[in-house]
XYZ file of C-alpha atoms in Angstrom:
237
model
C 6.989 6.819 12.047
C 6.606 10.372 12.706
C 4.548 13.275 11.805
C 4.681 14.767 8.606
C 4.059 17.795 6.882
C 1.543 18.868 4.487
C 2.285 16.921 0.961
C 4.137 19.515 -1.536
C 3.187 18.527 -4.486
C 1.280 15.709 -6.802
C 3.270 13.318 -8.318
C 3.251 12.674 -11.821
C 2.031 8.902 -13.003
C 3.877 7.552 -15.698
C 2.077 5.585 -18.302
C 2.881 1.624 -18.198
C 3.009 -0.149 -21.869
C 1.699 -3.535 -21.356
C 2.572 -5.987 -23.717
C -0.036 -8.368 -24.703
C 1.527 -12.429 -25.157
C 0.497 -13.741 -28.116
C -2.299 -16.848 -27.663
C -1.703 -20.027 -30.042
C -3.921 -20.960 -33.031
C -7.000 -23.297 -31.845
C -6.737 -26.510 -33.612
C -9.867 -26.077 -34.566
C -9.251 -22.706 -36.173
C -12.296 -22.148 -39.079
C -11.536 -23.067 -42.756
C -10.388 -19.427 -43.449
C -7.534 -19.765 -41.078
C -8.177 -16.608 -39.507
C -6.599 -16.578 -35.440
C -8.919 -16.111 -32.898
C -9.152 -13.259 -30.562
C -6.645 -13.324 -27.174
C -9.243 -13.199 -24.352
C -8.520 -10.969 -21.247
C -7.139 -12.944 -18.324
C -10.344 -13.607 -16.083
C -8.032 -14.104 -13.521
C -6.138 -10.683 -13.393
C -7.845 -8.063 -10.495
C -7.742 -4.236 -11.653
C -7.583 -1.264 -9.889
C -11.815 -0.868 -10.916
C -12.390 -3.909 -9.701
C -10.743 -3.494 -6.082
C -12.576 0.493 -6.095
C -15.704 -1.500 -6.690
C -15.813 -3.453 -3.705
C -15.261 -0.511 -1.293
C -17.524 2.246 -2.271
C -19.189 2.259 0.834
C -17.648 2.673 4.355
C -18.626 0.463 7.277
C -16.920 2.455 9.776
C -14.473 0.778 12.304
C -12.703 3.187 14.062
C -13.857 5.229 16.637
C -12.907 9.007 14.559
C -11.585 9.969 11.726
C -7.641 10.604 10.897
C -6.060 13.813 9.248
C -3.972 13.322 6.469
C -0.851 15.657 7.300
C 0.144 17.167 10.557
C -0.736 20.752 9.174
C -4.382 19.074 8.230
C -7.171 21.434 9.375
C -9.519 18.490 10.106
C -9.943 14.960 10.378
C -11.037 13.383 7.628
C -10.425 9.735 6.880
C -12.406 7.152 8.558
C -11.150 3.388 8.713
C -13.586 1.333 6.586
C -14.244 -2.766 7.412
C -15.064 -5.640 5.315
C -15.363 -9.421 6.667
C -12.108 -9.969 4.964
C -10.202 -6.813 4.894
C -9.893 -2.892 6.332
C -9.095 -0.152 3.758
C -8.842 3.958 4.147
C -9.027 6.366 1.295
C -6.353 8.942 1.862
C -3.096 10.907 0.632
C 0.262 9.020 -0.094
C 3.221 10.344 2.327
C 6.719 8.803 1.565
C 8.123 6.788 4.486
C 11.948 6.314 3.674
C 12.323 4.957 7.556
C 14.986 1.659 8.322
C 17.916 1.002 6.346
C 19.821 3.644 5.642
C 20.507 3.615 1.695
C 21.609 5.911 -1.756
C 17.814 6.944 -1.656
C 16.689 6.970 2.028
C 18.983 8.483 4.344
C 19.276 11.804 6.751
C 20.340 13.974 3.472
C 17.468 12.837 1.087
C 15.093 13.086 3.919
C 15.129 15.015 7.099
C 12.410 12.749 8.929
C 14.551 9.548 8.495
C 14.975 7.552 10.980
C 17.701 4.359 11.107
C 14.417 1.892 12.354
C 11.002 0.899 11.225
C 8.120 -0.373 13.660
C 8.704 -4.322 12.034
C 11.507 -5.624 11.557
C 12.818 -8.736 8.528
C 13.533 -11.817 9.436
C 17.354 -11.162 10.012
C 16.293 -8.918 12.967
C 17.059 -5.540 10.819
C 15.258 -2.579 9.628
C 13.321 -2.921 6.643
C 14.837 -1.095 3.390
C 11.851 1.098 2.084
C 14.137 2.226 -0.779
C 13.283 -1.556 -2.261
C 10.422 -3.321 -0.101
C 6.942 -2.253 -1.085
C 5.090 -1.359 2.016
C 2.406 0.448 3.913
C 2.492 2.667 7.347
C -0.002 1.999 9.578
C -1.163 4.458 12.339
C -0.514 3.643 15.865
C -2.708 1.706 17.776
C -4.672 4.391 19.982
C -8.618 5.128 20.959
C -9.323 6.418 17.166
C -8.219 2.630 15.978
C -5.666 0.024 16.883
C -4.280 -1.822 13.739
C -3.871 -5.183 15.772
C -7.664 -5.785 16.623
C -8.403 -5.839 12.970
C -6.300 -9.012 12.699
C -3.327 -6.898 11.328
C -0.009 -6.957 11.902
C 3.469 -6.483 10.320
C 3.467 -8.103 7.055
C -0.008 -8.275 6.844
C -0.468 -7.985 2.933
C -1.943 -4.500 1.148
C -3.348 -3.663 -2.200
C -2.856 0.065 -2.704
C -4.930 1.343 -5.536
C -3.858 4.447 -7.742
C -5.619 5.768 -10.812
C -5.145 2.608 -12.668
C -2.240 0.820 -11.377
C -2.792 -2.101 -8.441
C 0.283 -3.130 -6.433
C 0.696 -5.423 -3.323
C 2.743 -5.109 -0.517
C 2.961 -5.638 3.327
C 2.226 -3.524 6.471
C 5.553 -2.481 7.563
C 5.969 0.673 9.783
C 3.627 2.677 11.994
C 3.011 6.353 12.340
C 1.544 8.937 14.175
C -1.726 8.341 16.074
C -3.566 10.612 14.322
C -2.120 11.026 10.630
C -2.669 8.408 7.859
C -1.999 8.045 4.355
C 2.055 6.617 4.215
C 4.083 4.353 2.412
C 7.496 3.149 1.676
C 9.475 4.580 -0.866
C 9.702 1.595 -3.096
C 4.955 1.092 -3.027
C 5.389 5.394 -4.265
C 7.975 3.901 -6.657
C 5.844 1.033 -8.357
C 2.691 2.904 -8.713
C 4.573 5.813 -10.752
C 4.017 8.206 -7.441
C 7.261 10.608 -7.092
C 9.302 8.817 -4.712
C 10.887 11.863 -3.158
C 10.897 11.977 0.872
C 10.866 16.150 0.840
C 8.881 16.681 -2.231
C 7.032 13.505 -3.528
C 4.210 11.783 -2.882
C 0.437 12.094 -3.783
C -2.162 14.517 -2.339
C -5.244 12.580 -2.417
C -6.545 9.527 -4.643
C -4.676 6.244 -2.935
C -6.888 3.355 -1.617
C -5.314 1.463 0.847
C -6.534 -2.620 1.530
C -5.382 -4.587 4.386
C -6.399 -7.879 4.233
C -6.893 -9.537 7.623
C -4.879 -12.356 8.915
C -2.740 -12.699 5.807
C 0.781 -11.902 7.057
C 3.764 -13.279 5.208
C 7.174 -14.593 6.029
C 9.743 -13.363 5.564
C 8.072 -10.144 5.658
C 10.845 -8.430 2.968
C 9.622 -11.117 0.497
C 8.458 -8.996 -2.302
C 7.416 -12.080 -4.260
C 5.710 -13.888 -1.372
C 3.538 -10.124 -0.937
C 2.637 -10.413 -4.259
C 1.547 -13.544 -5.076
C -0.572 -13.701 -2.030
C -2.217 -10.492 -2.461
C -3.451 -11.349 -5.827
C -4.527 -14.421 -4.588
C -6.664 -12.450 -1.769
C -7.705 -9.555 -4.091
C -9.202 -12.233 -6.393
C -11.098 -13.482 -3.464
C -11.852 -10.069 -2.573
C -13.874 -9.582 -5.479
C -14.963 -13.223 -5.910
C -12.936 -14.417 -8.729
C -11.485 -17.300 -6.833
């Protein structure tokens, strides 16, 4: 939504415990009785898995973006797929729309009261709660919209381990990219902070094309159709 300064510092990623659910005896357990193994959902897309399918870069746009305003050079192409458009780049907190206890002119001194997409009531988004991704404007370098993307277009951002979905909900600057809401920094264990948070480097971004949802603050509706698409992505549909 605007330009932004060099990330401070690299957030910290807290560990997630997973608890593994307990699988019922067979009925044809063996004669010993002993319980067989729980098997690993084949279903379930990880963060290796997404990585996997975009090691290589077919370039779409035109340059290459800088990360930060203070960035010495451009470095980030946009990469395309048949199905989707992902960038490798930094993670800058957008804390944009409604104005709330986390995102507001004190917590941030970027903030601004709007965001580029709007919910279904005709109001800012809230990027303190709604996972979602910043998109740079459209401009010679790239325009978002001819990549069939739009807002609520559903993202997987990847981070060290952790996978999360969300929806395209803001754009930026022209030439900067590597942002997202408040609440994506939030569930991928990213410090959250609009002044000091954020991640310098190591965030995958994947757009899937023609996938928006509606309403686009439906965190549930995000989610359930980007795991849907991400298992497609990687051909376990």
């Amino acid at each position: 939504m605007r330009t932004r300064m060099l990330a401070l510092t690299t957030a910290a990623c807290g560990a997630a415990l997973l608890g593994a659910a307990a699988l019922p005896a067979s009925a044809s357990a063996s004669a010993s009785g002993s319980a067989q193994e729980p098997e690993a959902d084949a279903g379930v897309v990880t963060a290796a898995d997404l990585l996997a399918e975009v090691r290589a870069c077919s370039r779409i746009s035109k340059g290459r973006y800088r990360t930060d305003s203070g960035s010495a050079k451009a470095t980030v192409p946009v990469c395309g797929t048949r199905d989707a458009v992902f960038w490798k780049a930094d993670m800058d907190i957008d804390c944009d729309g409604r104005q709330t206890r986390a995102c507001n002119r004190k917590t941030d001194p970027y903030f601004l009261p709007e965001t580029a997409f709007q919910s279904s009531r005709g109001e800012p988004l809230d990027s303190a709660a709604l996972p979602h991704v910043v998109v740079p404007g459209p401009s010679k370098v790239w325009d978002y919209r001819k990549a069939g993307l739009t807002g609520g277009s559903v993202v997987a951002v990847v981070y060290r381990d952790r996978v999360r979905y969300g929806v395209i909900g803001d754009t930026g600057p022209t030439g900067i990219i590597g942002e997202a809401s408040y609440a994506m920094a939030k569930t991928l264990g990213i410090d959250p902070d609009p002044s000091t948070g954020g991640a310098e480097s190591g965030v995958t971004y994947i757009a899937f094309k023609n996938s928006r949802v509606s309403p686009i603050e439906s965190r549930a509706r995000a989610q359930s159709r980007g795991a849907a698409l991400a298992r497609e992505f990687v051909g376990r549909s």
